[in-house]
Structure formats: structure tokens, C-alpha cells
Amino acid sequence: MELIQYTVRPGNTLFAIAQFFQTTINDILRYNNLQDPNSISVGQILTVPAGSAANQYYVARPGDTLWIIAQRNNTTVDNIAQLNGLTNPNVIYPGQIIKIQ
């Protein structure tokens, strides 16, 4: 299991974060010493136990594109877009965590 530092973005829920990283809400609560699953706020940094060893995670930096990320990780833009459910692969944000297989 890998521990990821994740910054909460607008619209995030613990349920969605747990699903994305293939872990549980209870594990996120435990690793962050939280009692209430509704107590997260935008900008908060969470320690998340990532459950899938088959995936790597990449944190997008300013100036990154999916093409650059794909080239660095020996994969394709289509593969990354599909794996992350991106409907517009031309739009990624600095700090966005992207799964790479």
C-alpha cells in the first residue's frame, strides 16, 4: 500500500476520493485522525492509502499535458484519459492526481 498526499478540490467527497484511490472512507478517516466523513474542506491535505498496486499516480504540474505525461510514462493519452474518466483530455490542472497504468 502506498500513501498519497492528496489536496481536496471543490466538489470532492471522501466517498469519491476513496473510490478513486481504491481504498475505504474508514481508512482515510483513520490515517487523518478524522471523525466526521463530511468534515473535509477545499485545500485540506489528506493522507490517502492507495489500494491498487497496479496503478501509479502522477501529480500534474504547471505546463503539463496528457501528451507529456504519457511520454514520460510510456503510455498513451487515450489510455490515461480512459483510466481517469477524462472526457476532455486537453484539460488537466496543476495538482490533479492522475492514474497511470
mmCIF file with all atom_site columns, N, CA, C and O in Angstrom, residues 19-74:
data_model
loop_
_atom_site.group_PDB
_atom_site.id
_atom_site.type_symbol
_atom_site.label_atom_id
_atom_site.label_alt_id
_atom_site.label_comp_id
_atom_site.label_asym_id
_atom_site.label_entity_id
_atom_site.label_seq_id
_atom_site.pdbx_PDB_ins_code
_atom_site.Cartn_x
_atom_site.Cartn_y
_atom_site.Cartn_z
_atom_site.occupancy
_atom_site.B_iso_or_equiv
_atom_site.pdbx_formal_charge
_atom_site.auth_seq_id
_atom_site.auth_comp_id
_atom_site.auth_asym_id
_atom_site.auth_atom_id
_atom_site.pdbx_PDB_model_num
ATOM 1   N N  . GLN A 1 19 ? -13.008 5.959  -3.668  1.00 0.00 ? 19 GLN A N  1
ATOM 2   C CA . GLN A 1 19 ? -13.190 5.178  -4.896  1.00 0.00 ? 19 GLN A CA 1
ATOM 3   C C  . GLN A 1 19 ? -12.027 5.371  -5.853  1.00 0.00 ? 19 GLN A C  1
ATOM 4   O O  . GLN A 1 19 ? -11.528 4.404  -6.422  1.00 0.00 ? 19 GLN A O  1
ATOM 5   N N  . PHE A 1 20 ? -11.599 6.612  -6.026  1.00 0.00 ? 20 PHE A N  1
ATOM 6   C CA . PHE A 1 20 ? -10.517 6.909  -6.959  1.00 0.00 ? 20 PHE A CA 1
ATOM 7   C C  . PHE A 1 20 ? -9.243  6.157  -6.585  1.00 0.00 ? 20 PHE A C  1
ATOM 8   O O  . PHE A 1 20 ? -8.564  5.599  -7.434  1.00 0.00 ? 20 PHE A O  1
ATOM 9   N N  . PHE A 1 21 ? -8.923  6.140  -5.290  1.00 0.00 ? 21 PHE A N  1
ATOM 10  C CA . PHE A 1 21 ? -7.687  5.506  -4.840  1.00 0.00 ? 21 PHE A CA 1
ATOM 11  C C  . PHE A 1 21 ? -7.873  4.051  -4.412  1.00 0.00 ? 21 PHE A C  1
ATOM 12  O O  . PHE A 1 21 ? -6.964  3.435  -3.871  1.00 0.00 ? 21 PHE A O  1
ATOM 13  N N  . GLN A 1 22 ? -9.067  3.509  -4.649  1.00 0.00 ? 22 GLN A N  1
ATOM 14  C CA . GLN A 1 22 ? -9.380  2.110  -4.328  1.00 0.00 ? 22 GLN A CA 1
ATOM 15  C C  . GLN A 1 22 ? -9.045  1.784  -2.874  1.00 0.00 ? 22 GLN A C  1
ATOM 16  O O  . GLN A 1 22 ? -8.318  0.846  -2.563  1.00 0.00 ? 22 GLN A O  1
ATOM 17  N N  . THR A 1 23 ? -9.593  2.602  -1.992  1.00 0.00 ? 23 THR A N  1
ATOM 18  C CA . THR A 1 23 ? -9.443  2.405  -0.559  1.00 0.00 ? 23 THR A CA 1
ATOM 19  C C  . THR A 1 23 ? -10.811 2.614  0.080   1.00 0.00 ? 23 THR A C  1
ATOM 20  O O  . THR A 1 23 ? -11.814 2.639  -0.623  1.00 0.00 ? 23 THR A O  1
ATOM 21  N N  . THR A 1 24 ? -10.864 2.759  1.394   1.00 0.00 ? 24 THR A N  1
ATOM 22  C CA . THR A 1 24 ? -12.139 2.952  2.072   1.00 0.00 ? 24 THR A CA 1
ATOM 23  C C  . THR A 1 24 ? -12.184 4.300  2.765   1.00 0.00 ? 24 THR A C  1
ATOM 24  O O  . THR A 1 24 ? -11.141 4.881  3.104   1.00 0.00 ? 24 THR A O  1
ATOM 25  N N  . ILE A 1 25 ? -13.394 4.779  2.973   1.00 0.00 ? 25 ILE A N  1
ATOM 26  C CA . ILE A 1 25 ? -13.588 6.020  3.723   1.00 0.00 ? 25 ILE A CA 1
ATOM 27  C C  . ILE A 1 25 ? -13.007 5.862  5.122   1.00 0.00 ? 25 ILE A C  1
ATOM 28  O O  . ILE A 1 25 ? -12.323 6.764  5.625   1.00 0.00 ? 25 ILE A O  1
ATOM 29  N N  . ASN A 1 26 ? -13.252 4.709  5.743   1.00 0.00 ? 26 ASN A N  1
ATOM 30  C CA . ASN A 1 26 ? -12.742 4.486  7.101   1.00 0.00 ? 26 ASN A CA 1
ATOM 31  C C  . ASN A 1 26 ? -11.223 4.566  7.161   1.00 0.00 ? 26 ASN A C  1
ATOM 32  O O  . ASN A 1 26 ? -10.662 5.099  8.131   1.00 0.00 ? 26 ASN A O  1
ATOM 33  N N  . ASP A 1 27 ? -10.531 4.049  6.158   1.00 0.00 ? 27 ASP A N  1
ATOM 34  C CA . ASP A 1 27 ? -9.070  4.141  6.143   1.00 0.00 ? 27 ASP A CA 1
ATOM 35  C C  . ASP A 1 27 ? -8.612  5.595  6.026   1.00 0.00 ? 27 ASP A C  1
ATOM 36  O O  . ASP A 1 27 ? -7.663  6.012  6.691   1.00 0.00 ? 27 ASP A O  1
ATOM 37  N N  . ILE A 1 28 ? -9.284  6.364  5.182   1.00 0.00 ? 28 ILE A N  1
ATOM 38  C CA . ILE A 1 28 ? -8.923  7.784  5.053   1.00 0.00 ? 28 ILE A CA 1
ATOM 39  C C  . ILE A 1 28 ? -9.167  8.498  6.372   1.00 0.00 ? 28 ILE A C  1
ATOM 40  O O  . ILE A 1 28 ? -8.325  9.289  6.830   1.00 0.00 ? 28 ILE A O  1
ATOM 41  N N  . LEU A 1 29 ? -10.307 8.227  7.005   1.00 0.00 ? 29 LEU A N  1
ATOM 42  C CA . LEU A 1 29 ? -10.600 8.849  8.298   1.00 0.00 ? 29 LEU A CA 1
ATOM 43  C C  . LEU A 1 29 ? -9.522  8.495  9.315   1.00 0.00 ? 29 LEU A C  1
ATOM 44  O O  . LEU A 1 29 ? -9.026  9.358  10.049  1.00 0.00 ? 29 LEU A O  1
ATOM 45  N N  . ARG A 1 30 ? -9.146  7.225  9.356   1.00 0.00 ? 30 ARG A N  1
ATOM 46  C CA . ARG A 1 30 ? -8.163  6.755  10.334  1.00 0.00 ? 30 ARG A CA 1
ATOM 47  C C  . ARG A 1 30 ? -6.792  7.393  10.094  1.00 0.00 ? 30 ARG A C  1
ATOM 48  O O  . ARG A 1 30 ? -6.151  7.868  11.026  1.00 0.00 ? 30 ARG A O  1
ATOM 49  N N  . TYR A 1 31 ? -6.318  7.427  8.846   1.00 0.00 ? 31 TYR A N  1
ATOM 50  C CA . TYR A 1 31 ? -4.999  7.978  8.547   1.00 0.00 ? 31 TYR A CA 1
ATOM 51  C C  . TYR A 1 31 ? -4.919  9.478  8.799   1.00 0.00 ? 31 TYR A C  1
ATOM 52  O O  . TYR A 1 31 ? -3.829  10.032 8.944   1.00 0.00 ? 31 TYR A O  1
ATOM 53  N N  . ASN A 1 32 ? -6.064  10.146 8.828   1.00 0.00 ? 32 ASN A N  1
ATOM 54  C CA . ASN A 1 32 ? -6.084  11.593 9.012   1.00 0.00 ? 32 ASN A CA 1
ATOM 55  C C  . ASN A 1 32 ? -6.662  12.024 10.354  1.00 0.00 ? 32 ASN A C  1
ATOM 56  O O  . ASN A 1 32 ? -6.868  13.205 10.581  1.00 0.00 ? 32 ASN A O  1
ATOM 57  N N  . ASN A 1 33 ? -6.923  11.048 11.213  1.00 0.00 ? 33 ASN A N  1
ATOM 58  C CA . ASN A 1 33 ? -7.466  11.322 12.542  1.00 0.00 ? 33 ASN A CA 1
ATOM 59  C C  . ASN A 1 33 ? -8.743  12.173 12.459  1.00 0.00 ? 33 ASN A C  1
ATOM 60  O O  . ASN A 1 33 ? -8.896  13.152 13.180  1.00 0.00 ? 33 ASN A O  1
ATOM 61  N N  . LEU A 1 34 ? -9.632  11.796 11.546  1.00 0.00 ? 34 LEU A N  1
ATOM 62  C CA . LEU A 1 34 ? -10.901 12.495 11.358  1.00 0.00 ? 34 LEU A CA 1
ATOM 63  C C  . LEU A 1 34 ? -12.034 11.640 11.924  1.00 0.00 ? 34 LEU A C  1
ATOM 64  O O  . LEU A 1 34 ? -11.983 10.419 11.846  1.00 0.00 ? 34 LEU A O  1
ATOM 65  N N  . GLN A 1 35 ? -13.048 12.297 12.447  1.00 0.00 ? 35 GLN A N  1
ATOM 66  C CA . GLN A 1 35 ? -14.204 11.600 12.987  1.00 0.00 ? 35 GLN A CA 1
ATOM 67  C C  . GLN A 1 35 ? -15.400 11.655 12.041  1.00 0.00 ? 35 GLN A C  1
ATOM 68  O O  . GLN A 1 35 ? -16.166 10.712 11.946  1.00 0.00 ? 35 GLN A O  1
ATOM 69  N N  . ASP A 1 36 ? -15.561 12.784 11.360  1.00 0.00 ? 36 ASP A N  1
ATOM 70  C CA . ASP A 1 36 ? -16.752 13.033 10.544  1.00 0.00 ? 36 ASP A CA 1
ATOM 71  C C  . ASP A 1 36 ? -16.396 12.981 9.060   1.00 0.00 ? 36 ASP A C  1
ATOM 72  O O  . ASP A 1 36 ? -15.575 13.771 8.590   1.00 0.00 ? 36 ASP A O  1
ATOM 73  N N  . PRO A 1 37 ? -16.996 12.073 8.294   1.00 0.00 ? 37 PRO A N  1
ATOM 74  C CA . PRO A 1 37 ? -16.675 11.986 6.862   1.00 0.00 ? 37 PRO A CA 1
ATOM 75  C C  . PRO A 1 37 ? -17.090 13.222 6.067   1.00 0.00 ? 37 PRO A C  1
ATOM 76  O O  . PRO A 1 37 ? -16.680 13.401 4.931   1.00 0.00 ? 37 PRO A O  1
ATOM 77  N N  . ASN A 1 38 ? -17.886 14.094 6.662   1.00 0.00 ? 38 ASN A N  1
ATOM 78  C CA . ASN A 1 38 ? -18.308 15.317 5.973   1.00 0.00 ? 38 ASN A CA 1
ATOM 79  C C  . ASN A 1 38 ? -17.466 16.520 6.381   1.00 0.00 ? 38 ASN A C  1
ATOM 80  O O  . ASN A 1 38 ? -17.808 17.647 6.055   1.00 0.00 ? 38 ASN A O  1
ATOM 81  N N  . SER A 1 39 ? -16.360 16.275 7.098   1.00 0.00 ? 39 SER A N  1
ATOM 82  C CA . SER A 1 39 ? -15.598 17.385 7.665   1.00 0.00 ? 39 SER A CA 1
ATOM 83  C C  . SER A 1 39 ? -14.409 17.831 6.816   1.00 0.00 ? 39 SER A C  1
ATOM 84  O O  . SER A 1 39 ? -13.582 18.595 7.279   1.00 0.00 ? 39 SER A O  1
ATOM 85  N N  . ILE A 1 40 ? -14.305 17.376 5.569   1.00 0.00 ? 40 ILE A N  1
ATOM 86  C CA . ILE A 1 40 ? -13.177 17.806 4.750   1.00 0.00 ? 40 ILE A CA 1
ATOM 87  C C  . ILE A 1 40 ? -13.484 19.155 4.111   1.00 0.00 ? 40 ILE A C  1
ATOM 88  O O  . ILE A 1 40 ? -14.647 19.509 3.915   1.00 0.00 ? 40 ILE A O  1
ATOM 89  N N  . SER A 1 41 ? -12.419 19.901 3.797   1.00 0.00 ? 41 SER A N  1
ATOM 90  C CA . SER A 1 41 ? -12.615 21.210 3.179   1.00 0.00 ? 41 SER A CA 1
ATOM 91  C C  . SER A 1 41 ? -11.620 21.395 2.032   1.00 0.00 ? 41 SER A C  1
ATOM 92  O O  . SER A 1 41 ? -10.551 20.774 2.000   1.00 0.00 ? 41 SER A O  1
ATOM 93  N N  . VAL A 1 42 ? -11.978 22.250 1.094   1.00 0.00 ? 42 VAL A N  1
ATOM 94  C CA . VAL A 1 42 ? -11.146 22.534 -0.069  1.00 0.00 ? 42 VAL A CA 1
ATOM 95  C C  . VAL A 1 42 ? -9.784  23.040 0.416   1.00 0.00 ? 42 VAL A C  1
ATOM 96  O O  . VAL A 1 42 ? -9.699  23.874 1.300   1.00 0.00 ? 42 VAL A O  1
ATOM 97  N N  . GLY A 1 43 ? -8.727  22.477 -0.159  1.00 0.00 ? 43 GLY A N  1
ATOM 98  C CA . GLY A 1 43 ? -7.374  22.862 0.202   1.00 0.00 ? 43 GLY A CA 1
ATOM 99  C C  . GLY A 1 43 ? -6.754  21.998 1.285   1.00 0.00 ? 43 GLY A C  1
ATOM 100 O O  . GLY A 1 43 ? -5.548  22.026 1.492   1.00 0.00 ? 43 GLY A O  1
ATOM 101 N N  . GLN A 1 44 ? -7.581  21.225 1.974   1.00 0.00 ? 44 GLN A N  1
ATOM 102 C CA . GLN A 1 44 ? -7.086  20.337 3.026   1.00 0.00 ? 44 GLN A CA 1
ATOM 103 C C  . GLN A 1 44 ? -6.242  19.236 2.398   1.00 0.00 ? 44 GLN A C  1
ATOM 104 O O  . GLN A 1 44 ? -6.578  18.689 1.354   1.00 0.00 ? 44 GLN A O  1
ATOM 105 N N  . ILE A 1 45 ? -5.128  18.907 3.028   1.00 0.00 ? 45 ILE A N  1
ATOM 106 C CA . ILE A 1 45 ? -4.268  17.839 2.530   1.00 0.00 ? 45 ILE A CA 1
ATOM 107 C C  . ILE A 1 45 ? -4.557  16.581 3.331   1.00 0.00 ? 45 ILE A C  1
ATOM 108 O O  . ILE A 1 45 ? -4.476  16.577 4.556   1.00 0.00 ? 45 ILE A O  1
ATOM 109 N N  . LEU A 1 46 ? -4.932  15.524 2.612   1.00 0.00 ? 46 LEU A N  1
ATOM 110 C CA . LEU A 1 46 ? -5.252  14.239 3.234   1.00 0.00 ? 46 LEU A CA 1
ATOM 111 C C  . LEU A 1 46 ? -4.172  13.217 2.903   1.00 0.00 ? 46 LEU A C  1
ATOM 112 O O  . LEU A 1 46 ? -3.640  13.206 1.793   1.00 0.00 ? 46 LEU A O  1
ATOM 113 N N  . THR A 1 47 ? -3.888  12.362 3.850   1.00 0.00 ? 47 THR A N  1
ATOM 114 C CA . THR A 1 47 ? -3.055  11.194 3.597   1.00 0.00 ? 47 THR A CA 1
ATOM 115 C C  . THR A 1 47 ? -4.005  10.074 3.207   1.00 0.00 ? 47 THR A C  1
ATOM 116 O O  . THR A 1 47 ? -4.919  9.736  3.963   1.00 0.00 ? 47 THR A O  1
ATOM 117 N N  . VAL A 1 48 ? -3.802  9.527  2.013   1.00 0.00 ? 48 VAL A N  1
ATOM 118 C CA . VAL A 1 48 ? -4.714  8.520  1.479   1.00 0.00 ? 48 VAL A CA 1
ATOM 119 C C  . VAL A 1 48 ? -3.934  7.239  1.197   1.00 0.00 ? 48 VAL A C  1
ATOM 120 O O  . VAL A 1 48 ? -2.953  7.258  0.449   1.00 0.00 ? 48 VAL A O  1
ATOM 121 N N  . PRO A 1 49 ? -4.366  6.123  1.794   1.00 0.00 ? 49 PRO A N  1
ATOM 122 C CA . PRO A 1 49 ? -3.728  4.844  1.473   1.00 0.00 ? 49 PRO A CA 1
ATOM 123 C C  . PRO A 1 49 ? -4.249  4.322  0.138   1.00 0.00 ? 49 PRO A C  1
ATOM 124 O O  . PRO A 1 49 ? -5.399  3.913  0.028   1.00 0.00 ? 49 PRO A O  1
ATOM 125 N N  . ALA A 1 50 ? -3.409  4.391  -0.892  1.00 0.00 ? 50 ALA A N  1
ATOM 126 C CA . ALA A 1 50 ? -3.822  3.946  -2.223  1.00 0.00 ? 50 ALA A CA 1
ATOM 127 C C  . ALA A 1 50 ? -3.831  2.425  -2.258  1.00 0.00 ? 50 ALA A C  1
ATOM 128 O O  . ALA A 1 50 ? -2.853  1.785  -1.912  1.00 0.00 ? 50 ALA A O  1
ATOM 129 N N  . GLY A 1 51 ? -4.945  1.860  -2.691  1.00 0.00 ? 51 GLY A N  1
ATOM 130 C CA . GLY A 1 51 ? -5.124  0.424  -2.610  1.00 0.00 ? 51 GLY A CA 1
ATOM 131 C C  . GLY A 1 51 ? -4.647  -0.388 -3.789  1.00 0.00 ? 51 GLY A C  1
ATOM 132 O O  . GLY A 1 51 ? -4.467  -1.571 -3.681  1.00 0.00 ? 51 GLY A O  1
ATOM 133 N N  . SER A 1 52 ? -4.441  0.216  -4.946  1.00 0.00 ? 52 SER A N  1
ATOM 134 C CA . SER A 1 52 ? -4.109  -0.568 -6.128  1.00 0.00 ? 52 SER A CA 1
ATOM 135 C C  . SER A 1 52 ? -2.637  -0.469 -6.477  1.00 0.00 ? 52 SER A C  1
ATOM 136 O O  . SER A 1 52 ? -2.141  0.579  -6.825  1.00 0.00 ? 52 SER A O  1
ATOM 137 N N  . ALA A 1 53 ? -1.957  -1.585 -6.402  1.00 0.00 ? 53 ALA A N  1
ATOM 138 C CA . ALA A 1 53 ? -0.547  -1.615 -6.768  1.00 0.00 ? 53 ALA A CA 1
ATOM 139 C C  . ALA A 1 53 ? -0.369  -1.590 -8.285  1.00 0.00 ? 53 ALA A C  1
ATOM 140 O O  . ALA A 1 53 ? 0.711   -1.328 -8.780  1.00 0.00 ? 53 ALA A O  1
ATOM 141 N N  . ALA A 1 54 ? -1.435  -1.870 -9.024  1.00 0.00 ? 54 ALA A N  1
ATOM 142 C CA . ALA A 1 54 ? -1.331  -1.918 -10.483 1.00 0.00 ? 54 ALA A CA 1
ATOM 143 C C  . ALA A 1 54 ? -1.258  -0.523 -11.090 1.00 0.00 ? 54 ALA A C  1
ATOM 144 O O  . ALA A 1 54 ? -0.847  -0.368 -12.222 1.00 0.00 ? 54 ALA A O  1
ATOM 145 N N  . ASN A 1 55 ? -1.657  0.488  -10.352 1.00 0.00 ? 55 ASN A N  1
ATOM 146 C CA . ASN A 1 55 ? -1.648  1.853  -10.860 1.00 0.00 ? 55 ASN A CA 1
ATOM 147 C C  . ASN A 1 55 ? -0.546  2.661  -10.206 1.00 0.00 ? 55 ASN A C  1
ATOM 148 O O  . ASN A 1 55 ? -0.228  2.470  -9.043  1.00 0.00 ? 55 ASN A O  1
ATOM 149 N N  . GLN A 1 56 ? -0.003  3.577  -10.978 1.00 0.00 ? 56 GLN A N  1
ATOM 150 C CA . GLN A 1 56 ? 0.882   4.601  -10.450 1.00 0.00 ? 56 GLN A CA 1
ATOM 151 C C  . GLN A 1 56 ? 0.074   5.888  -10.428 1.00 0.00 ? 56 GLN A C  1
ATOM 152 O O  . GLN A 1 56 ? -0.931  6.002  -11.120 1.00 0.00 ? 56 GLN A O  1
ATOM 153 N N  . TYR A 1 57 ? 0.547   6.852  -9.672  1.00 0.00 ? 57 TYR A N  1
ATOM 154 C CA . TYR A 1 57 ? -0.135  8.134  -9.607  1.00 0.00 ? 57 TYR A CA 1
ATOM 155 C C  . TYR A 1 57 ? 0.855   9.233  -9.951  1.00 0.00 ? 57 TYR A C  1
ATOM 156 O O  . TYR A 1 57 ? 2.009   9.190  -9.554  1.00 0.00 ? 57 TYR A O  1
ATOM 157 N N  . TYR A 1 58 ? 0.387   10.187 -10.715 1.00 0.00 ? 58 TYR A N  1
ATOM 158 C CA . TYR A 1 58 ? 1.218   11.317 -11.124 1.00 0.00 ? 58 TYR A CA 1
ATOM 159 C C  . TYR A 1 58 ? 0.480   12.584 -10.733 1.00 0.00 ? 58 TYR A C  1
ATOM 160 O O  . TYR A 1 58 ? -0.717  12.706 -10.991 1.00 0.00 ? 58 TYR A O  1
ATOM 161 N N  . VAL A 1 59 ? 1.183   13.522 -10.104 1.00 0.00 ? 59 VAL A N  1
ATOM 162 C CA . VAL A 1 59 ? 0.586   14.804 -9.747  1.00 0.00 ? 59 VAL A CA 1
ATOM 163 C C  . VAL A 1 59 ? 0.957   15.806 -10.836 1.00 0.00 ? 59 VAL A C  1
ATOM 164 O O  . VAL A 1 59 ? 2.144   16.072 -11.066 1.00 0.00 ? 59 VAL A O  1
ATOM 165 N N  . ALA A 1 60 ? -0.061  16.322 -11.518 1.00 0.00 ? 60 ALA A N  1
ATOM 166 C CA . ALA A 1 60 ? 0.165   17.251 -12.625 1.00 0.00 ? 60 ALA A CA 1
ATOM 167 C C  . ALA A 1 60 ? 0.823   18.530 -12.125 1.00 0.00 ? 60 ALA A C  1
ATOM 168 O O  . ALA A 1 60 ? 0.478   19.051 -11.068 1.00 0.00 ? 60 ALA A O  1
ATOM 169 N N  . ARG A 1 61 ? 1.787   19.007 -12.914 1.00 0.00 ? 61 ARG A N  1
ATOM 170 C CA . ARG A 1 61 ? 2.500   20.246 -12.604 1.00 0.00 ? 61 ARG A CA 1
ATOM 171 C C  . ARG A 1 61 ? 2.101   21.307 -13.621 1.00 0.00 ? 61 ARG A C  1
ATOM 172 O O  . ARG A 1 61 ? 1.605   20.978 -14.710 1.00 0.00 ? 61 ARG A O  1
ATOM 173 N N  . PRO A 1 62 ? 2.328   22.581 -13.300 1.00 0.00 ? 62 PRO A N  1
ATOM 174 C CA . PRO A 1 62 ? 2.029   23.636 -14.281 1.00 0.00 ? 62 PRO A CA 1
ATOM 175 C C  . PRO A 1 62 ? 2.749   23.350 -15.593 1.00 0.00 ? 62 PRO A C  1
ATOM 176 O O  . PRO A 1 62 ? 3.924   22.974 -15.605 1.00 0.00 ? 62 PRO A O  1
ATOM 177 N N  . GLY A 1 63 ? 2.035   23.479 -16.694 1.00 0.00 ? 63 GLY A N  1
ATOM 178 C CA . GLY A 1 63 ? 2.609   23.241 -18.015 1.00 0.00 ? 63 GLY A CA 1
ATOM 179 C C  . GLY A 1 63 ? 2.473   21.812 -18.504 1.00 0.00 ? 63 GLY A C  1
ATOM 180 O O  . GLY A 1 63 ? 2.731   21.530 -19.677 1.00 0.00 ? 63 GLY A O  1
ATOM 181 N N  . ASP A 1 64 ? 2.072   20.888 -17.622 1.00 0.00 ? 64 ASP A N  1
ATOM 182 C CA . ASP A 1 64 ? 1.885   19.501 -18.050 1.00 0.00 ? 64 ASP A CA 1
ATOM 183 C C  . ASP A 1 64 ? 0.690   19.369 -18.991 1.00 0.00 ? 64 ASP A C  1
ATOM 184 O O  . ASP A 1 64 ? -0.287  20.105 -18.881 1.00 0.00 ? 64 ASP A O  1
ATOM 185 N N  . THR A 1 65 ? 0.805   18.415 -19.894 1.00 0.00 ? 65 THR A N  1
ATOM 186 C CA . THR A 1 65 ? -0.316  17.995 -20.728 1.00 0.00 ? 65 THR A CA 1
ATOM 187 C C  . THR A 1 65 ? -0.375  16.475 -20.629 1.00 0.00 ? 65 THR A C  1
ATOM 188 O O  . THR A 1 65 ? 0.606   15.846 -20.200 1.00 0.00 ? 65 THR A O  1
ATOM 189 N N  . LEU A 1 66 ? -1.497  15.891 -21.030 1.00 0.00 ? 66 LEU A N  1
ATOM 190 C CA . LEU A 1 66 ? -1.556  14.434 -21.023 1.00 0.00 ? 66 LEU A CA 1
ATOM 191 C C  . LEU A 1 66 ? -0.533  13.836 -21.977 1.00 0.00 ? 66 LEU A C  1
ATOM 192 O O  . LEU A 1 66 ? 0.005   12.766 -21.722 1.00 0.00 ? 66 LEU A O  1
ATOM 193 N N  . TRP A 1 67 ? -0.222  14.528 -23.069 1.00 0.00 ? 67 TRP A N  1
ATOM 194 C CA . TRP A 1 67 ? 0.777   14.028 -24.002 1.00 0.00 ? 67 TRP A CA 1
ATOM 195 C C  . TRP A 1 67 ? 2.137   13.935 -23.314 1.00 0.00 ? 67 TRP A C  1
ATOM 196 O O  . TRP A 1 67 ? 2.831   12.921 -23.436 1.00 0.00 ? 67 TRP A O  1
ATOM 197 N N  . ILE A 1 68 ? 2.529   14.986 -22.581 1.00 0.00 ? 68 ILE A N  1
ATOM 198 C CA . ILE A 1 68 ? 3.810   14.985 -21.864 1.00 0.00 ? 68 ILE A CA 1
ATOM 199 C C  . ILE A 1 68 ? 3.830   13.873 -20.819 1.00 0.00 ? 68 ILE A C  1
ATOM 200 O O  . ILE A 1 68 ? 4.811   13.127 -20.700 1.00 0.00 ? 68 ILE A O  1
ATOM 201 N N  . ILE A 1 69 ? 2.742   13.756 -20.060 1.00 0.00 ? 69 ILE A N  1
ATOM 202 C CA . ILE A 1 69 ? 2.658   12.727 -19.017 1.00 0.00 ? 69 ILE A CA 1
ATOM 203 C C  . ILE A 1 69 ? 2.732   11.331 -19.645 1.00 0.00 ? 69 ILE A C  1
ATOM 204 O O  . ILE A 1 69 ? 3.422   10.448 -19.146 1.00 0.00 ? 69 ILE A O  1
ATOM 205 N N  . ALA A 1 70 ? 2.033   11.138 -20.760 1.00 0.00 ? 70 ALA A N  1
ATOM 206 C CA . ALA A 1 70 ? 2.057   9.847  -21.456 1.00 0.00 ? 70 ALA A CA 1
ATOM 207 C C  . ALA A 1 70 ? 3.475   9.518  -21.921 1.00 0.00 ? 70 ALA A C  1
ATOM 208 O O  . ALA A 1 70 ? 3.936   8.387  -21.763 1.00 0.00 ? 70 ALA A O  1
ATOM 209 N N  . GLN A 1 71 ? 4.174   10.492 -22.494 1.00 0.00 ? 71 GLN A N  1
ATOM 210 C CA . GLN A 1 71 ? 5.541   10.261 -22.970 1.00 0.00 ? 71 GLN A CA 1
ATOM 211 C C  . GLN A 1 71 ? 6.475   9.884  -21.814 1.00 0.00 ? 71 GLN A C  1
ATOM 212 O O  . GLN A 1 71 ? 7.281   8.980  -21.948 1.00 0.00 ? 71 GLN A O  1
ATOM 213 N N  . ARG A 1 72 ? 6.331   10.568 -20.685 1.00 0.00 ? 72 ARG A N  1
ATOM 214 C CA . ARG A 1 72 ? 7.187   10.293 -19.516 1.00 0.00 ? 72 ARG A CA 1
ATOM 215 C C  . ARG A 1 72 ? 6.931   8.905  -18.935 1.00 0.00 ? 72 ARG A C  1
ATOM 216 O O  . ARG A 1 72 ? 7.804   8.340  -18.277 1.00 0.00 ? 72 ARG A O  1
ATOM 217 N N  . ASN A 1 73 ? 5.724   8.384  -19.150 1.00 0.00 ? 73 ASN A N  1
ATOM 218 C CA . ASN A 1 73 ? 5.337   7.130  -18.504 1.00 0.00 ? 73 ASN A CA 1
ATOM 219 C C  . ASN A 1 73 ? 5.094   5.996  -19.482 1.00 0.00 ? 73 ASN A C  1
ATOM 220 O O  . ASN A 1 73 ? 4.478   4.994  -19.135 1.00 0.00 ? 73 ASN A O  1
ATOM 221 N N  . ASN A 1 74 ? 5.540   6.164  -20.726 1.00 0.00 ? 74 ASN A N  1
ATOM 222 C CA . ASN A 1 74 ? 5.468   5.103  -21.730 1.00 0.00 ? 74 ASN A CA 1
ATOM 223 C C  . ASN A 1 74 ? 4.047   4.562  -21.911 1.00 0.00 ? 74 ASN A C  1
ATOM 224 O O  . ASN A 1 74 ? 3.813   3.350  -21.872 1.00 0.00 ? 74 ASN A O  1
#
